[in-house]
Tab-separated table of C-alpha atoms in Angstrom:
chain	number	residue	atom	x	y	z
A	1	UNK	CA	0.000	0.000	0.000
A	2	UNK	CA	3.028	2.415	0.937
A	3	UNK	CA	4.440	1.744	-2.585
A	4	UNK	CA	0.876	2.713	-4.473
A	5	UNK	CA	0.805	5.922	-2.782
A	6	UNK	CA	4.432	6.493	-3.323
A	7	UNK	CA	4.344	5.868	-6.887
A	8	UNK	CA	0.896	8.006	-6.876
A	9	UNK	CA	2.595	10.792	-5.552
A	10	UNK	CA	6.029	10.437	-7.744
A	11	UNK	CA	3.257	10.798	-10.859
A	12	UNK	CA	1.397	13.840	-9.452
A	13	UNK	CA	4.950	15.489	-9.109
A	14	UNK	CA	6.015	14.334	-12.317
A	15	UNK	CA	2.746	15.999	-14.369
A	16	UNK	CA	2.735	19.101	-12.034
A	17	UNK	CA	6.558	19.745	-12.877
A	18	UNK	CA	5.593	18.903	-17.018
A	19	UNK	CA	2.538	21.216	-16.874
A	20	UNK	CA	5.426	24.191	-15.994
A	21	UNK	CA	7.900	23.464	-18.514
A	22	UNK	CA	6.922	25.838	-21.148
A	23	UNK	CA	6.454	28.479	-19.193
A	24	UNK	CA	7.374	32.148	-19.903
A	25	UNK	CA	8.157	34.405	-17.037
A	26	UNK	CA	5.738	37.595	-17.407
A	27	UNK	CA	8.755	39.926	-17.860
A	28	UNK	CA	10.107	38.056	-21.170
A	29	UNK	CA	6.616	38.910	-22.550
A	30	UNK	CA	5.436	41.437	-24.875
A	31	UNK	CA	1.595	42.167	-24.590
A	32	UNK	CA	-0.237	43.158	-27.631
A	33	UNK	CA	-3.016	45.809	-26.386
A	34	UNK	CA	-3.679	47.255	-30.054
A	35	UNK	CA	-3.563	46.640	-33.559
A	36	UNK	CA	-4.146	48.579	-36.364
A	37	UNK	CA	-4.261	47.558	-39.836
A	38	UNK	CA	-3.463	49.912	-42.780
A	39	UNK	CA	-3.252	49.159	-47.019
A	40	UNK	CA	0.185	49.020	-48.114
A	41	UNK	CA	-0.632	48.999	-51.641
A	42	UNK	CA	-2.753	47.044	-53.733
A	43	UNK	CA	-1.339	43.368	-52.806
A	44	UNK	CA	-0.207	43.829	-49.374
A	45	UNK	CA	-1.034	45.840	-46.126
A	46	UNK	CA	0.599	47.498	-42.766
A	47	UNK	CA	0.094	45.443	-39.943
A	48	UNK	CA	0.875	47.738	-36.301
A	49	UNK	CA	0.526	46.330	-33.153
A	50	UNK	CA	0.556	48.553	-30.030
A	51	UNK	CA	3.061	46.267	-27.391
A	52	UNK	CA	3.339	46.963	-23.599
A	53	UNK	CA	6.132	45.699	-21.779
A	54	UNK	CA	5.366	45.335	-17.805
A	55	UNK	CA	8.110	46.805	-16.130
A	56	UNK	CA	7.551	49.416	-18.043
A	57	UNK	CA	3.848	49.552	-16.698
A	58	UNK	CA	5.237	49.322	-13.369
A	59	UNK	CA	7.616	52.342	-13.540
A	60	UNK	CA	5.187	54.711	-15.387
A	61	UNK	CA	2.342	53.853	-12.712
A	62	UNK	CA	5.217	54.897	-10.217
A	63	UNK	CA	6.266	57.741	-11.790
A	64	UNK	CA	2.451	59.443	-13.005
A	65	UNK	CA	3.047	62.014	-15.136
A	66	UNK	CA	6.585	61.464	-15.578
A	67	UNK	CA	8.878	58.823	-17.453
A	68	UNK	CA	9.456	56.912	-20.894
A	69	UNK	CA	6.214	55.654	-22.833
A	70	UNK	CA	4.382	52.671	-21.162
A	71	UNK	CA	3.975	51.452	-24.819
A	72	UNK	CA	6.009	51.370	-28.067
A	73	UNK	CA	4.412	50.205	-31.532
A	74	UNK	CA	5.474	47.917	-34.055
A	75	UNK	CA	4.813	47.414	-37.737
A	76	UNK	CA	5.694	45.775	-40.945
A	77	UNK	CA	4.160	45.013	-44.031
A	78	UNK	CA	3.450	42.188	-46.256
A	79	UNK	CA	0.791	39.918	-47.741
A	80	UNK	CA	-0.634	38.286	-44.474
A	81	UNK	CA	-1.374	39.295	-41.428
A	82	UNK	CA	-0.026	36.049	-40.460
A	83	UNK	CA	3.221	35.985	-42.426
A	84	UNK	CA	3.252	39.900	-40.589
A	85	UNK	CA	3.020	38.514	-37.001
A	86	UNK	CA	5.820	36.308	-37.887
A	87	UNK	CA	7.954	39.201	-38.447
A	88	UNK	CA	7.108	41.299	-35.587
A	89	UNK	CA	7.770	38.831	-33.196
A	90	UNK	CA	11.725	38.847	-34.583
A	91	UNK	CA	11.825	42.490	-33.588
A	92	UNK	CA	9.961	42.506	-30.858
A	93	UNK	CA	12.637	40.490	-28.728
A	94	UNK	CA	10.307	38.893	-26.665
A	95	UNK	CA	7.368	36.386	-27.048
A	96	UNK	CA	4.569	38.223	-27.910
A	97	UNK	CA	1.038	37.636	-25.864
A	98	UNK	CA	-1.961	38.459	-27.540
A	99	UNK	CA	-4.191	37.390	-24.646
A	100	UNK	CA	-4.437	41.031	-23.663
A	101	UNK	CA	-5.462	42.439	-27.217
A	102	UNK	CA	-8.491	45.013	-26.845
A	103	UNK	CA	-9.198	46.859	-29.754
A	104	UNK	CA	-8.327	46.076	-34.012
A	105	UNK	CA	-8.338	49.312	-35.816
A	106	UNK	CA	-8.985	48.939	-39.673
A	107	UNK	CA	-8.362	51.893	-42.682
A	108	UNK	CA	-11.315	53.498	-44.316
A	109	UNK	CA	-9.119	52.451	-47.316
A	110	UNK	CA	-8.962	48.593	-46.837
A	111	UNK	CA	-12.643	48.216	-45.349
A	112	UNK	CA	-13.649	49.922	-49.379
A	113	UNK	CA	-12.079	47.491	-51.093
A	114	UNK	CA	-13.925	44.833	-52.459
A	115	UNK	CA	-12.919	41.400	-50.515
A	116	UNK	CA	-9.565	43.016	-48.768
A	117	UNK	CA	-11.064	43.228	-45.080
A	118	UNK	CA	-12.548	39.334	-45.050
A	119	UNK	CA	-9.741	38.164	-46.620
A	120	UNK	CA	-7.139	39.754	-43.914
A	121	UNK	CA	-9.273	39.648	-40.913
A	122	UNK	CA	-10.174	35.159	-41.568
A	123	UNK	CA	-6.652	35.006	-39.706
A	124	UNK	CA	-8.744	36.422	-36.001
A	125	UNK	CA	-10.990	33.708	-36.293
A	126	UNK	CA	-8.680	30.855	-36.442
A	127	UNK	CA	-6.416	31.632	-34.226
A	128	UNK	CA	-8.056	29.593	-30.889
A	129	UNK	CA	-5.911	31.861	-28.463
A	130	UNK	CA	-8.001	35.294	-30.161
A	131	UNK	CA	-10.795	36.455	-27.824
A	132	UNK	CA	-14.259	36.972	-29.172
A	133	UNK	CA	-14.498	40.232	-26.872
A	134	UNK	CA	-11.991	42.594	-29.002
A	135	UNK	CA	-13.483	45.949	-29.620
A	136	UNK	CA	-13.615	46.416	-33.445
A	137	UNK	CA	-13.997	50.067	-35.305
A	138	UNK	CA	-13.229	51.478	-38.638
A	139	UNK	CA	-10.639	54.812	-38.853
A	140	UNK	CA	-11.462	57.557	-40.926
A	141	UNK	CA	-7.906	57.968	-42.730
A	142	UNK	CA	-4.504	55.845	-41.495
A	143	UNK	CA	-5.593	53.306	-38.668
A	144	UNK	CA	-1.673	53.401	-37.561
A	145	UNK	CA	-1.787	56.896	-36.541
A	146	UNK	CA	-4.662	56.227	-33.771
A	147	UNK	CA	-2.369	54.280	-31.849
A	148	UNK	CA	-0.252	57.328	-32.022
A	149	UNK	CA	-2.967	59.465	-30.219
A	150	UNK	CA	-1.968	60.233	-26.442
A	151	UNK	CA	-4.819	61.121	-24.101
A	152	UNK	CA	-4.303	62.751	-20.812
A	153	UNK	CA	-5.866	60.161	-18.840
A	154	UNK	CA	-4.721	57.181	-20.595
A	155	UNK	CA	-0.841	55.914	-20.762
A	156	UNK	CA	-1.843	53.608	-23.508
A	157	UNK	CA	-3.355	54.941	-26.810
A	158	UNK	CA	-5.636	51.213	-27.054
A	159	UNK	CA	-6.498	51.368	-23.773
A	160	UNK	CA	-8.215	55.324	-24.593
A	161	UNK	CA	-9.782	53.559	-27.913
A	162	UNK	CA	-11.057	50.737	-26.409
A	163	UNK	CA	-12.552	52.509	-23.404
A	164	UNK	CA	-13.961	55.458	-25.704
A	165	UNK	CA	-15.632	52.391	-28.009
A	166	UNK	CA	-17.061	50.602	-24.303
A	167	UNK	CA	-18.374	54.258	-23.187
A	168	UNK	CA	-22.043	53.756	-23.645
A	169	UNK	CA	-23.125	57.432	-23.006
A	170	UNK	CA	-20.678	58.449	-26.214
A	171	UNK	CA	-21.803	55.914	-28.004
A	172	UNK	CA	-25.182	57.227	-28.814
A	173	UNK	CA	-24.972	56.113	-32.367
A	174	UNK	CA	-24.026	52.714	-32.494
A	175	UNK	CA	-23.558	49.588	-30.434
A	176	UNK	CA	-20.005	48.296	-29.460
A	177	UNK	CA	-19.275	45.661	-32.154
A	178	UNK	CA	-16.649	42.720	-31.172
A	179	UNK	CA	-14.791	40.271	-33.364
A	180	UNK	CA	-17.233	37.629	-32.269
A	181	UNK	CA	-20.206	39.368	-33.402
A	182	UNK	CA	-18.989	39.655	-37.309
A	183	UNK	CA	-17.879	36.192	-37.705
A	184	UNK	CA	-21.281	34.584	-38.581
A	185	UNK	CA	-21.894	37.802	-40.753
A	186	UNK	CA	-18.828	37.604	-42.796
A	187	UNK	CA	-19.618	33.586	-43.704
A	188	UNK	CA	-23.339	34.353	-44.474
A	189	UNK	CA	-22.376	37.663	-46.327
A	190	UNK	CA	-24.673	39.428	-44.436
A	191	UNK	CA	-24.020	43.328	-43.832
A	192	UNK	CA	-23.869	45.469	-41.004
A	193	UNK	CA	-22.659	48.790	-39.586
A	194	UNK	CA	-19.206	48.934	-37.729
A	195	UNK	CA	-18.108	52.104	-35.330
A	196	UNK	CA	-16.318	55.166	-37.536
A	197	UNK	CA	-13.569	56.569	-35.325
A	198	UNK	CA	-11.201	60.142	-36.259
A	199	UNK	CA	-8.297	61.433	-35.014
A	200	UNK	CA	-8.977	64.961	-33.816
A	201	UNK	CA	-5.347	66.124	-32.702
A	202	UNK	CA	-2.681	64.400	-31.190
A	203	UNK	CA	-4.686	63.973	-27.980
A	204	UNK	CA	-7.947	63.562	-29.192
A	205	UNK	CA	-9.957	60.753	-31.463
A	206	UNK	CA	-13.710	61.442	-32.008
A	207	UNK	CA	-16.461	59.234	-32.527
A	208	UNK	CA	-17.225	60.261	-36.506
A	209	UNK	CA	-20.134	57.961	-37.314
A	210	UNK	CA	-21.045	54.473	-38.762
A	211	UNK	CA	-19.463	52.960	-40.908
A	212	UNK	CA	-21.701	50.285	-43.300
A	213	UNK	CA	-20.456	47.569	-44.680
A	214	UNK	CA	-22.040	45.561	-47.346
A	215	UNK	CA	-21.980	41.714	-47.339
A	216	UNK	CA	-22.405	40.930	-50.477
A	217	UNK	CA	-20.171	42.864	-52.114
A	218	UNK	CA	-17.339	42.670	-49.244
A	219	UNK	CA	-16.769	45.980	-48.606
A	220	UNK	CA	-18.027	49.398	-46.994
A	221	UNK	CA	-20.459	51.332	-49.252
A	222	UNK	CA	-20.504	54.694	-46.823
A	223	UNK	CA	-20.631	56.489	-43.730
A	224	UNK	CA	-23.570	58.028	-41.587
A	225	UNK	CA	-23.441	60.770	-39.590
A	226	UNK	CA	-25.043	63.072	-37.243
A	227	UNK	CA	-29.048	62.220	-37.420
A	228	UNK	CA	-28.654	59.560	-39.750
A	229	UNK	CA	-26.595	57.636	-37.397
A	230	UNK	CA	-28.756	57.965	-34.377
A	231	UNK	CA	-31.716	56.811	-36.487
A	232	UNK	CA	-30.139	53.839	-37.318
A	233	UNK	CA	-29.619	53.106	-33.391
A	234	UNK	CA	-33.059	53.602	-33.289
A	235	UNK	CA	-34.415	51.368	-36.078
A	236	UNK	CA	-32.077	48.678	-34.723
A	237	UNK	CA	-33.207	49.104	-31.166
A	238	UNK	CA	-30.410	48.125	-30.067
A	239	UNK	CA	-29.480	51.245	-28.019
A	240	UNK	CA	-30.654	52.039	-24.389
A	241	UNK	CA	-28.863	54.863	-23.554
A	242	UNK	CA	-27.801	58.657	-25.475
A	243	UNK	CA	-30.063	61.648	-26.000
A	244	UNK	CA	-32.392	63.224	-28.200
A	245	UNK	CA	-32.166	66.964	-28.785
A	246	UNK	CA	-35.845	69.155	-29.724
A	247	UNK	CA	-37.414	71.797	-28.623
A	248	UNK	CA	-40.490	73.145	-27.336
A	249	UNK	CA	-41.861	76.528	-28.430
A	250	UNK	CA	-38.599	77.665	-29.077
A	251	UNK	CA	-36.906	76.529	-26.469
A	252	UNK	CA	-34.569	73.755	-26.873
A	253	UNK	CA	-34.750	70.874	-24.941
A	254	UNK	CA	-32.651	67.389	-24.414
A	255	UNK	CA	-34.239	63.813	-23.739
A	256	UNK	CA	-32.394	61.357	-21.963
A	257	UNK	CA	-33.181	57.846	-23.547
A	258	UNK	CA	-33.543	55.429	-21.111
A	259	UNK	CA	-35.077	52.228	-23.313
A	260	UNK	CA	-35.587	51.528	-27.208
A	261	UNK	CA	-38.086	49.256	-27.994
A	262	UNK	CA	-38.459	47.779	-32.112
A	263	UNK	CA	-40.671	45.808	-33.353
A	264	UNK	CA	-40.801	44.877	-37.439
A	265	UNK	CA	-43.800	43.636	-39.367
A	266	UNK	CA	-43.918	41.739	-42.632
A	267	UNK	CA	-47.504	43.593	-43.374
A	268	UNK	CA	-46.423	42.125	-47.631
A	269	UNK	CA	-44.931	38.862	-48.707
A	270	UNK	CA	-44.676	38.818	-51.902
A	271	UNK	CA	-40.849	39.141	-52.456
A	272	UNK	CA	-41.027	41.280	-55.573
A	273	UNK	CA	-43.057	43.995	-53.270
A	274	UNK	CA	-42.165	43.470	-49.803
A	275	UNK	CA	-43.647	45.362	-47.344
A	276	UNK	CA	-42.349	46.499	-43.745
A	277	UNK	CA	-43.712	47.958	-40.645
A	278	UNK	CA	-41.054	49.819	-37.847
A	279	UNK	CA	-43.083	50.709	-34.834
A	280	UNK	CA	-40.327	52.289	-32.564
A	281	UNK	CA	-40.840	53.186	-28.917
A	282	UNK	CA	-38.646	55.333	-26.842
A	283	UNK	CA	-38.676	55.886	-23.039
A	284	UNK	CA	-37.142	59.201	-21.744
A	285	UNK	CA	-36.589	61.395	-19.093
A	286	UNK	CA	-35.829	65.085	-19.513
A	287	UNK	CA	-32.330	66.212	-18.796
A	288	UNK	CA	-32.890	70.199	-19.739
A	289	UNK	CA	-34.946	71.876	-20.372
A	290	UNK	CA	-34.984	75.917	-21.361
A	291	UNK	CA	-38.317	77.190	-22.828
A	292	UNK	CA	-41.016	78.120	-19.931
A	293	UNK	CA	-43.544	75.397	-20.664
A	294	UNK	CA	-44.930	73.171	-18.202
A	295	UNK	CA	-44.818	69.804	-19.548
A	296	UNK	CA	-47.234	67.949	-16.715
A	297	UNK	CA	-50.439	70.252	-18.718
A	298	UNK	CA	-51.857	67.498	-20.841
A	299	UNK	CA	-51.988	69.865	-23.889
A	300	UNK	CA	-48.493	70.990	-23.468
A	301	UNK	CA	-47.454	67.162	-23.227
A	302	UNK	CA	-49.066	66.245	-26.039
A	303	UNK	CA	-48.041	68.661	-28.391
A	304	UNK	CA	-44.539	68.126	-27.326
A	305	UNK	CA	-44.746	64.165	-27.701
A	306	UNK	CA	-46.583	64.972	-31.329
A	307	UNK	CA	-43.475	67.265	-32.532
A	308	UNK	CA	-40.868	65.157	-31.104
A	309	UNK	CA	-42.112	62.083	-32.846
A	310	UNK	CA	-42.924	63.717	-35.725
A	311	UNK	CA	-38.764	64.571	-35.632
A	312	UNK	CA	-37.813	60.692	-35.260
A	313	UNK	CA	-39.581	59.480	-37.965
A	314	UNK	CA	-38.376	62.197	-39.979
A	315	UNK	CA	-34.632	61.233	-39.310
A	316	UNK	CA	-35.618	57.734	-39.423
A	317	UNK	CA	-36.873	57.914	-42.973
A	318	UNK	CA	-34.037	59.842	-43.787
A	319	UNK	CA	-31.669	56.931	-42.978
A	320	UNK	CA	-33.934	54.632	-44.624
A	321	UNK	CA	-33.817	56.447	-47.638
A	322	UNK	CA	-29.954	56.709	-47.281
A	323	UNK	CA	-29.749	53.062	-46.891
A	324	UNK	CA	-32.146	52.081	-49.716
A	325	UNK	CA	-31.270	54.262	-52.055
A	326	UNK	CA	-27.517	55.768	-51.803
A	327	UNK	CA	-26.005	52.466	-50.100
A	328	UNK	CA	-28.213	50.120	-50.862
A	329	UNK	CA	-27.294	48.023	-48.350
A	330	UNK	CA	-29.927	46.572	-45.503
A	331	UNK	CA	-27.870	47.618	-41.992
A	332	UNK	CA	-31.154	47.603	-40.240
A	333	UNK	CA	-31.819	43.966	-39.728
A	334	UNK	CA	-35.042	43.163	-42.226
A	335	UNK	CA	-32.908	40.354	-44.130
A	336	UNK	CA	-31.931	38.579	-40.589
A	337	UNK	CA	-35.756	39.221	-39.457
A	338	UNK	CA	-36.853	37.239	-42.845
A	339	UNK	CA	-34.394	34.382	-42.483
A	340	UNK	CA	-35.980	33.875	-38.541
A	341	UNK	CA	-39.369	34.488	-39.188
A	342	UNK	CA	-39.751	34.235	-42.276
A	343	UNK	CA	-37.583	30.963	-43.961
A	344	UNK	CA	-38.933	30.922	-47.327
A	345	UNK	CA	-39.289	33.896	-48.468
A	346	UNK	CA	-35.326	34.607	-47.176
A	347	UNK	CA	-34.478	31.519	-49.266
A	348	UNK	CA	-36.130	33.068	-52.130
A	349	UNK	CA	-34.612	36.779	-51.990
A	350	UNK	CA	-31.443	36.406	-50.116
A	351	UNK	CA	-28.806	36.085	-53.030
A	352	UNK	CA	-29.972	39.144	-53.857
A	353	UNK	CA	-31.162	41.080	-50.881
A	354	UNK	CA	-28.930	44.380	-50.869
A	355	UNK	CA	-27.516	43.494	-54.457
A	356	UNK	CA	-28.304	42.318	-57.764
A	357	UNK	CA	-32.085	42.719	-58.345
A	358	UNK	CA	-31.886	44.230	-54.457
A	359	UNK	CA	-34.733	42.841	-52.699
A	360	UNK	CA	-34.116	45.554	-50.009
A	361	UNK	CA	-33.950	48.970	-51.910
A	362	UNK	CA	-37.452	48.008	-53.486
A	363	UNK	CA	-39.189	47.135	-50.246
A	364	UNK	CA	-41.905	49.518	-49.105
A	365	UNK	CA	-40.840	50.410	-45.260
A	366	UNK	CA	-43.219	52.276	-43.285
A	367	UNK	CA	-41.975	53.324	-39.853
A	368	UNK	CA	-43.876	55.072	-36.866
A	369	UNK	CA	-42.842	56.462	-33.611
A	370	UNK	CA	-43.789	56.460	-30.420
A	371	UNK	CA	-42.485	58.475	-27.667
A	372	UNK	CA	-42.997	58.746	-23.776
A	373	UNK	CA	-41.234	60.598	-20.956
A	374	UNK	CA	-40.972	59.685	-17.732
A	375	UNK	CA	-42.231	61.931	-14.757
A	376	UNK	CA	-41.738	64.827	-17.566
A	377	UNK	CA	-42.131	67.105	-14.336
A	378	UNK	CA	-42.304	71.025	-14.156
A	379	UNK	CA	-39.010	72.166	-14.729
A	380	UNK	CA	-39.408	76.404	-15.462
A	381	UNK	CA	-42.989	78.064	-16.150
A	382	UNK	CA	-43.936	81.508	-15.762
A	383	UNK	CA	-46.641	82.810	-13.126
A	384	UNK	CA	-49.069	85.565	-14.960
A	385	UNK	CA	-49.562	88.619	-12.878
């Protein structure tokens, strides 16, 4: 019996001491944090990672405000990203760890050409170490020179990207879009919209828009802004959270959104003259108010929920028309609400939803708006004397 357990406990020692053997000591690593990829020409692109070295963490954290760079980036260029990583790791000196990877910045130029962003980007889905959970946006101009971009509160320029793509109250416009989110789109060809990011200044990036990309034809067809890309937030009902600016009487007034609510109708189904219905409801609260009207007088509140939905659908059929007519491309959702509810007829129009005969720019869409505010309150009104 003293034998087993002896020879038990010579094996548990011998796979506990094998389980270590490989290992890298944190300080011979090089943790990738960003990556940024650029065209090079018309064959190969500009791969730049963003690498953080920990002692180099350690002495900036000691020293705030003072020291060397907590960062220093990387690139090369070449006709893989994979054949690219290869090189990088040769001048980076140390193993490289993507583990810690939060944010892949890609060119306005490569995300236009036809095929050029699936093709480069198939290399994040195979690798098994990749995590799902990267933050992914579009740049308007050279992806490289966001990761150039030092904020004042952030030592690492990824870090500031990623955390200005997580900030929900920013990001009014669009939801936060991750690598695992695309990776079913990009197989089925299906299209979608993708954050739009600028650099300002040197300390500064901006959150420009959204960026569409079509899935048919592999590539991004445009850019909405302003309106245009708040109504799509809204048609998607995917957002919970930013503000609405309109006025009452003159005086201009901003709604907090607290909850989106969508719900889509197939009110046609014959596929050469489908028809939609977008019923949209959004819950506020008032955050300011300047004109002198109290909104808790029924007639006051009801002229103000008339004009301000009257607004909505107006930018919403704005973006529709944008999307139907200048992009052609569906970002709102109606293809993947066919293929769910709706099998057959998706079978029947999909090949050429947003291209070709383009299913999608011929559909009739009809949208309406509803819009309530919570404990709209009395916030300044005048006393007659």
């Amino acid at each position: 019996m003293n034998k087993l357990n002896a020879m038990l406990i010579l094996v548990m020692c011998t796979l506990i001491l094998a389980a270590c053997w490989d290992q890298i000591e944190i300080e011979e690593r090089a943790f990738i944090f960003g990556m940024a990829i650029d065209a090079a020409d018309k064959t190969e692109v500009k791969l730049t990672q963003q690498l953080v070295v920990p002692e180099n963490m350690a002495t900036v954290a000691a020293n705030a405000g003072g020291g060397g760079k907590a960062y220093r980036n990387l690139s090369s260029t070449g006709k893989t990203i994979y054949e690219i990583n290869l090189d990088l790791a040769k001048q980076a000196s140390r193993s490289i760890d993507s583990t810690h990877l939060g944010v892949i910045l890609v060119s306005e130029d490569i995300m236009k050409q036809p095929g050029r962003f699936k093709e480069h980007f198939d290399v994040f889905f195979r690798e098994k170490r990749m995590r799902r959970g990267i933050k992914l946006a579009v740049t308007n101009g050279l992806a490289e020179d966001l990761l150039y971009v030092e904020a004042e509160h952030e030592k690492i320029p990824a870090e500031y990207i990623k955390n200005l793509l997580e900030n929900k109250k920013r990001l009014d416009v669009t939801d936060l879009v991750r690598i695992g989110d695309i990776d079913e789109k990009l197989y089925e060809e299906t299209s979608f919209p993708l954050p739009y990011l600028k650099k300002i200044s040197s300390t500064v990036i901006d959150y420009e828009g959204i960026a569409i990309y079509n899935g048919k034809e592999e590539r991004m067809v445009g850019v909405l802004k302003g309106d245009d890309a708040k109504a799509l937030s809204y048609i998607r009902g995917l957002k919970n959270n930013g503000s609405i600016n309109t006025e009452i009487d003159g005086g201009p007034m901003t709604i907090e959104i607290l909850t989106i609510k969508r719900k889509i109708t197939l009110t046609n189904n014959d596929p050469n003259n489908l028809q939609f219905s977008i019923k949209i409801q959004i819950k506020g609260a008032i955050a300011d108010q300047s004109g002198w009207e109290n909104l808790k007088e029924y007639e006051v509140l009801n002229k103000f929920y008339k004009k301000t939905s009257e607004k909505i659908e107006e930018m919403v059929k704005n973006t529709i028309n944008k999307l139907q007519n200048d992009f052609q491309t569906d970002a709102m959702g109606l293809g993947e609400y066919l293929n769910r509810y709706y099998p057959k007829i998706w079978k029947e129009v999909q090949d050429e939803w947003d291209n070709g005969k383009n299913y999608f720019s011929k559909s009739d869409i009809d949208c309406e708006v509803k819009i309530v505010i919570e404990e709209p309150g009395s916030i300044n009104k005048t006393t007659s004397k």
